[in-house]
XYZ file of C-alpha atoms in Angstrom:
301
model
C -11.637 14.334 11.576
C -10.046 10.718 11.657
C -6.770 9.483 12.142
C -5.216 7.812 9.622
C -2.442 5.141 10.130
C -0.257 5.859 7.213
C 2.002 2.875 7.573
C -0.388 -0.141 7.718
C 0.382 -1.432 4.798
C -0.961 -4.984 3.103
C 2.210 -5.777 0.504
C 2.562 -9.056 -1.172
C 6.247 -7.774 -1.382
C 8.752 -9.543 1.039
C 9.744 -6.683 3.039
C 13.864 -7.463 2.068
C 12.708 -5.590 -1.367
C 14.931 -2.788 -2.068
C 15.417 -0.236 -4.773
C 18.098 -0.870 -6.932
C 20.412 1.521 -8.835
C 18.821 4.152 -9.887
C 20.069 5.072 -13.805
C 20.414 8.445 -14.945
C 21.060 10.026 -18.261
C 23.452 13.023 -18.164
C 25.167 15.265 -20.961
C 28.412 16.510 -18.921
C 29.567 13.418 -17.062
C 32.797 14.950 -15.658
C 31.034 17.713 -14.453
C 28.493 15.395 -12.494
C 30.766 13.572 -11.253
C 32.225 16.294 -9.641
C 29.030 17.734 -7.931
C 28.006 14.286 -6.862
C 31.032 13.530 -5.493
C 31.796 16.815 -3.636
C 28.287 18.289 -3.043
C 26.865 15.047 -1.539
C 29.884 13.425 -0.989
C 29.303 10.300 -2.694
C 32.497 7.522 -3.675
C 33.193 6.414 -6.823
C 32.402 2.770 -7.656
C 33.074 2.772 -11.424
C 33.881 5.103 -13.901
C 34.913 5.300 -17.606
C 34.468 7.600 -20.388
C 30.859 6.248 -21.068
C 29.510 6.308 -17.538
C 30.506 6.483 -13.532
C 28.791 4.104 -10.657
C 28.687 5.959 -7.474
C 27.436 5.396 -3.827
C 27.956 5.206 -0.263
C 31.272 4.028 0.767
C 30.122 0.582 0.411
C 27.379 0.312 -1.923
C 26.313 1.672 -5.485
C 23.566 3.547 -5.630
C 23.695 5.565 -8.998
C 24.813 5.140 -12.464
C 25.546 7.903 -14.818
C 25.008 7.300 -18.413
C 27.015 9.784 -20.555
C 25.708 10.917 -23.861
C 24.155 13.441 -25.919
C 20.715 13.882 -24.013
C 18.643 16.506 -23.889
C 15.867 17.674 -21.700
C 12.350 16.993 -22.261
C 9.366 18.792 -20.507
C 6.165 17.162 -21.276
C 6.644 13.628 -20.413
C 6.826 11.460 -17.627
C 9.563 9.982 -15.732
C 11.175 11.255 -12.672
C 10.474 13.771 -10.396
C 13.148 13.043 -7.893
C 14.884 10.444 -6.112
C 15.935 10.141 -2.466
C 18.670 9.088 -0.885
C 18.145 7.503 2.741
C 20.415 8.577 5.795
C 20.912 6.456 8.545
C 20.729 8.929 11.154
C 19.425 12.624 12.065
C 23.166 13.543 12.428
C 24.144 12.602 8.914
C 21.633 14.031 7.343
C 22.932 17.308 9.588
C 26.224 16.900 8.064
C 24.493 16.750 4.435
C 22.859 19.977 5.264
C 25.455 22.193 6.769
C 28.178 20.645 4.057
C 25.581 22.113 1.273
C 25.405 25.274 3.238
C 29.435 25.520 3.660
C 29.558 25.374 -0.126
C 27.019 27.443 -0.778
C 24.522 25.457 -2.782
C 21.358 25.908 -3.092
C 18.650 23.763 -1.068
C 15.345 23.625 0.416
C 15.198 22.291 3.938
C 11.535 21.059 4.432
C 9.632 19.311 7.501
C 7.322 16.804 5.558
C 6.348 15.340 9.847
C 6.968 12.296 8.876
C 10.254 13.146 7.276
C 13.232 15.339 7.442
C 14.229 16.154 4.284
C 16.324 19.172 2.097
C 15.923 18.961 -1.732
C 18.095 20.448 -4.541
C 19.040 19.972 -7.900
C 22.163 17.924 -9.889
C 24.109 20.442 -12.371
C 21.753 19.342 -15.213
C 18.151 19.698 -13.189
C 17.779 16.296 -12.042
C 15.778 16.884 -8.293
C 17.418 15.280 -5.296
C 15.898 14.504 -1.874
C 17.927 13.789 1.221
C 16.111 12.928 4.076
C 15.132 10.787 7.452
C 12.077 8.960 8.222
C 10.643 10.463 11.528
C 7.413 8.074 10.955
C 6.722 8.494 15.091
C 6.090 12.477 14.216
C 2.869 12.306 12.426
C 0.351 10.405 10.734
C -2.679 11.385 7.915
C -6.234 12.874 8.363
C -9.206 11.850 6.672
C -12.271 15.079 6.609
C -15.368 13.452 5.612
C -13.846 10.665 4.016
C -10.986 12.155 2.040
C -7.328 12.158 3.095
C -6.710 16.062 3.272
C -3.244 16.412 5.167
C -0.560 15.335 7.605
C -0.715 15.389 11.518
C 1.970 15.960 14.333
C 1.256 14.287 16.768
C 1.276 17.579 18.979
C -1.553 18.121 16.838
C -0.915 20.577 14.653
C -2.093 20.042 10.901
C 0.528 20.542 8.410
C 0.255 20.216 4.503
C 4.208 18.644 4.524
C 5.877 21.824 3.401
C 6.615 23.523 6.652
C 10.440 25.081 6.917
C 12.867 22.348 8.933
C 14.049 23.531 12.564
C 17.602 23.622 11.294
C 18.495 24.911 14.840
C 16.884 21.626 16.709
C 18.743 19.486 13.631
C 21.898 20.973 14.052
C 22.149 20.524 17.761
C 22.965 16.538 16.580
C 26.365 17.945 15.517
C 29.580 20.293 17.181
C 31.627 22.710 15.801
C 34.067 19.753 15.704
C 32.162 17.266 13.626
C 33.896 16.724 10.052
C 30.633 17.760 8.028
C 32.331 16.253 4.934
C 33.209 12.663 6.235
C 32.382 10.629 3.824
C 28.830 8.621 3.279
C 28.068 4.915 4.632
C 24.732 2.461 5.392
C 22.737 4.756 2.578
C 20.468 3.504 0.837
C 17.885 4.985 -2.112
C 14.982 5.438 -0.292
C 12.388 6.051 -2.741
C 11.554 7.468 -6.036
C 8.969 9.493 -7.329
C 7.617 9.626 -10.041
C 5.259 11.919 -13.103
C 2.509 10.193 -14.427
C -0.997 10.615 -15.170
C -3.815 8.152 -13.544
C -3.200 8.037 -9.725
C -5.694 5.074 -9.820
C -4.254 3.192 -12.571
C -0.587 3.896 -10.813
C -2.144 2.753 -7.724
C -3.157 -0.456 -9.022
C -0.207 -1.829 -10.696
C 2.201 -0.823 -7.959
C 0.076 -2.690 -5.740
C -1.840 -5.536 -7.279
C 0.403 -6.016 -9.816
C 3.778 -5.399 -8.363
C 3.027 -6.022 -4.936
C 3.639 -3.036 -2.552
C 1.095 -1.817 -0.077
C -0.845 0.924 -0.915
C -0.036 4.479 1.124
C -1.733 7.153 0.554
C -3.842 8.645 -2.729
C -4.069 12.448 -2.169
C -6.489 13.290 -5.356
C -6.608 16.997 -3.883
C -2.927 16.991 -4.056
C -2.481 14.671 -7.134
C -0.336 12.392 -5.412
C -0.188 8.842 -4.496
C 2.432 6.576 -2.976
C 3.316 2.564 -1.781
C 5.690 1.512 0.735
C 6.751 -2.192 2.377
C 5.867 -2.170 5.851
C 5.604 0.156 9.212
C 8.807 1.107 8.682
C 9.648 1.710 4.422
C 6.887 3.929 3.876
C 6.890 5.992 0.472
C 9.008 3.803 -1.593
C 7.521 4.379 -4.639
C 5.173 8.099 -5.098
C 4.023 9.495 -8.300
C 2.108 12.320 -9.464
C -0.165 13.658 -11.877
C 1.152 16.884 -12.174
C 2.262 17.405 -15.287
C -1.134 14.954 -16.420
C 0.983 13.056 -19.139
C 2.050 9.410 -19.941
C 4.516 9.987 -23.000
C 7.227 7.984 -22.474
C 10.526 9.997 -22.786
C 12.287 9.979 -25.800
C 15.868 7.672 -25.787
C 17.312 10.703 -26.083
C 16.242 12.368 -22.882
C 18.131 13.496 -20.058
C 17.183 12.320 -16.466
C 15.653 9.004 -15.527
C 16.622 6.050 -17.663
C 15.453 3.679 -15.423
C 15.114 2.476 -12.354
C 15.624 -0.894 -10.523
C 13.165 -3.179 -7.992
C 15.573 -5.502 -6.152
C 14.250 -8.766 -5.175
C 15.594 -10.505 -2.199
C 15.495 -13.726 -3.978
C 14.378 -15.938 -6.511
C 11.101 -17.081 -5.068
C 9.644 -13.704 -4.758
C 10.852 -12.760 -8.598
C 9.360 -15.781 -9.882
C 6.058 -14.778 -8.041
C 6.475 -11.051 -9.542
C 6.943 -12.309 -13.032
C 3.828 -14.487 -12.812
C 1.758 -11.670 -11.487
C 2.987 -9.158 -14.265
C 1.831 -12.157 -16.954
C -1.424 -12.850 -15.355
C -2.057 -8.628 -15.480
C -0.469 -8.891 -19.342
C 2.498 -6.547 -18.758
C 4.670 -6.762 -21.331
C 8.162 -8.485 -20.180
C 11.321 -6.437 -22.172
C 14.282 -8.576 -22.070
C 17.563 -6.410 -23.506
C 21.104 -7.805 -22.940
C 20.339 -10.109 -20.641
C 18.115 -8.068 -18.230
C 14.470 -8.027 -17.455
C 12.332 -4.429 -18.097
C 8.806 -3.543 -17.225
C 7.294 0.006 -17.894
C 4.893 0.942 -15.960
C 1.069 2.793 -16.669
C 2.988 5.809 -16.900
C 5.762 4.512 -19.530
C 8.356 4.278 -16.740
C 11.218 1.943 -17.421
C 11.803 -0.693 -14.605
C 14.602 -3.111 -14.191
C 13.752 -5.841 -12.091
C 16.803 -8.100 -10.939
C 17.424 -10.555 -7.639
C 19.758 -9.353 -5.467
């Protein structure tokens, strides 16, 4: 059994890349509004009657698309996205606020992570979470990459219960567990498709992240930036489909790749034409989809 340095990844990606907004469809916009802003405590950026753009205190980092979606279960798109905290004692806040109201939500140890999930009022899955990349690392047995490692070495398959006790000690019975958000960012989303390989391959080669991990026993595969953005991007093969979702759906419209500036998009667009992906230009911005039908905005910051 090997060690396997998750992090060492090779990206042609300047390591300023970000994820953008990430654009959701939704059916009851008043009524999302109201769990994103007092469930997760998010601020409003921007709202009218055909949309909201909400955030940290400072920054957007979602956009709500109001219409008359429906939800589709046999295609791909997203499986969740993630929003970043900046510390272990925010994300305890996030916790016990969830728990004060009474929401539902899965606290889960992924070693590397910290992380609860839940879902929006219409199904959409949310992950809030930590990196805790000095907790663990990946095994290889015989070859294949199998599961994670503490590095107290225990072997863990990422699912374990979180030590709410050892993450609540970050806070007091006089901490304000419903301040309100700052220096978030999206961390990552992740993704249905159907080829890991394929997946693999244009997020890497073609895009320009560095490879992570492909988990074939676990249908899962993932690219990152450097030692420290791991798991930008995952994706899965779980439900084994590429149909695109219909315009109609609700849940992921699309999501955005931020460049840090025009020299790097430039080098991006050139390496999508040399790998023929089709370049969608619609009111003035720039689409990709990806092998899984994935809509992609890609903009400079």
């Amino acid at each position: 059994m090997n060690t396997i340095p998750y992090t060492s990844y090779k990206a042609a990606l300047p390591s300023e890349t970000k994820l953008g907004l990430v654009h959701l469809n939704v059916k009851d916009l008043d009524n999302q509004i109201n769990f994103y802003t007092q469930a997760l405590k998010l601020t409003i950026h921007q709202q009218d009657e055909n949309g909201a753009i909400l955030g940290d205190t400072k920054s957007p980092l979602l956009h709500l698309h109001k219409g008359n979606y429906k939800r589709y279960h046999h295609t791909s798109g997203m499986y969740h996205f993630a929003l970043l905290y900046p510390s272990e004692e925010e994300l305890a806040k996030a916790i016990a606020w969830l728990g004060a109201l009474e929401y539902p939500q899965a606290p889960t140890d992924h070693g590397m992570s910290k992380t609860t999930y839940l879902k929006d009022v219409e199904g959409n899955d949310i992950e809030l979470y930590i990196r805790t990349l000095d907790r663990g690392d990946y095994v290889s047995v015989n070859g294949i990459i199998q599961m994670k490692y503490h590095k107290d070495g225990r072997l863990t398959d990422g699912r374990d219960p979180l030590d709410l006790q050892e993450l609540f000690s970050t806070i007091t019975d006089e901490t304000e567990i419903n301040s309100p958000l700052y220096d978030m960012t999206m961390g990552h989303v992740h993704l249905y498709g159907k080829n890991l390989d394929k997946m693999s391959q244009f997020y890497t080669e073609v895009i320009g992240f560095g490879l992570g991990v492909i988990d074939p026993r676990f249908k899962m595969g993932d690219v990152g930036l450097d030692s420290v953005q791991n798991h930008v991007l995952a994706y899965n093969a779980w439900k084994d489909t590429d149909i695109e979702a219909p315009e109609d759906a609700l849940g992921l419209r699309y999501l955005t790749i931020t460049l840090p500036d025009a020299v790097s998009y430039d080098a991006l667009i050139k390496r999508l034409e040399d790998a023929s992906v089709e370049i969608i230009n619609k009111n003035d911005d720039t689409f990709i989809k990806d092998p899984s039908n994935v809509w992609i905005k890609l903009e400079i910051a």
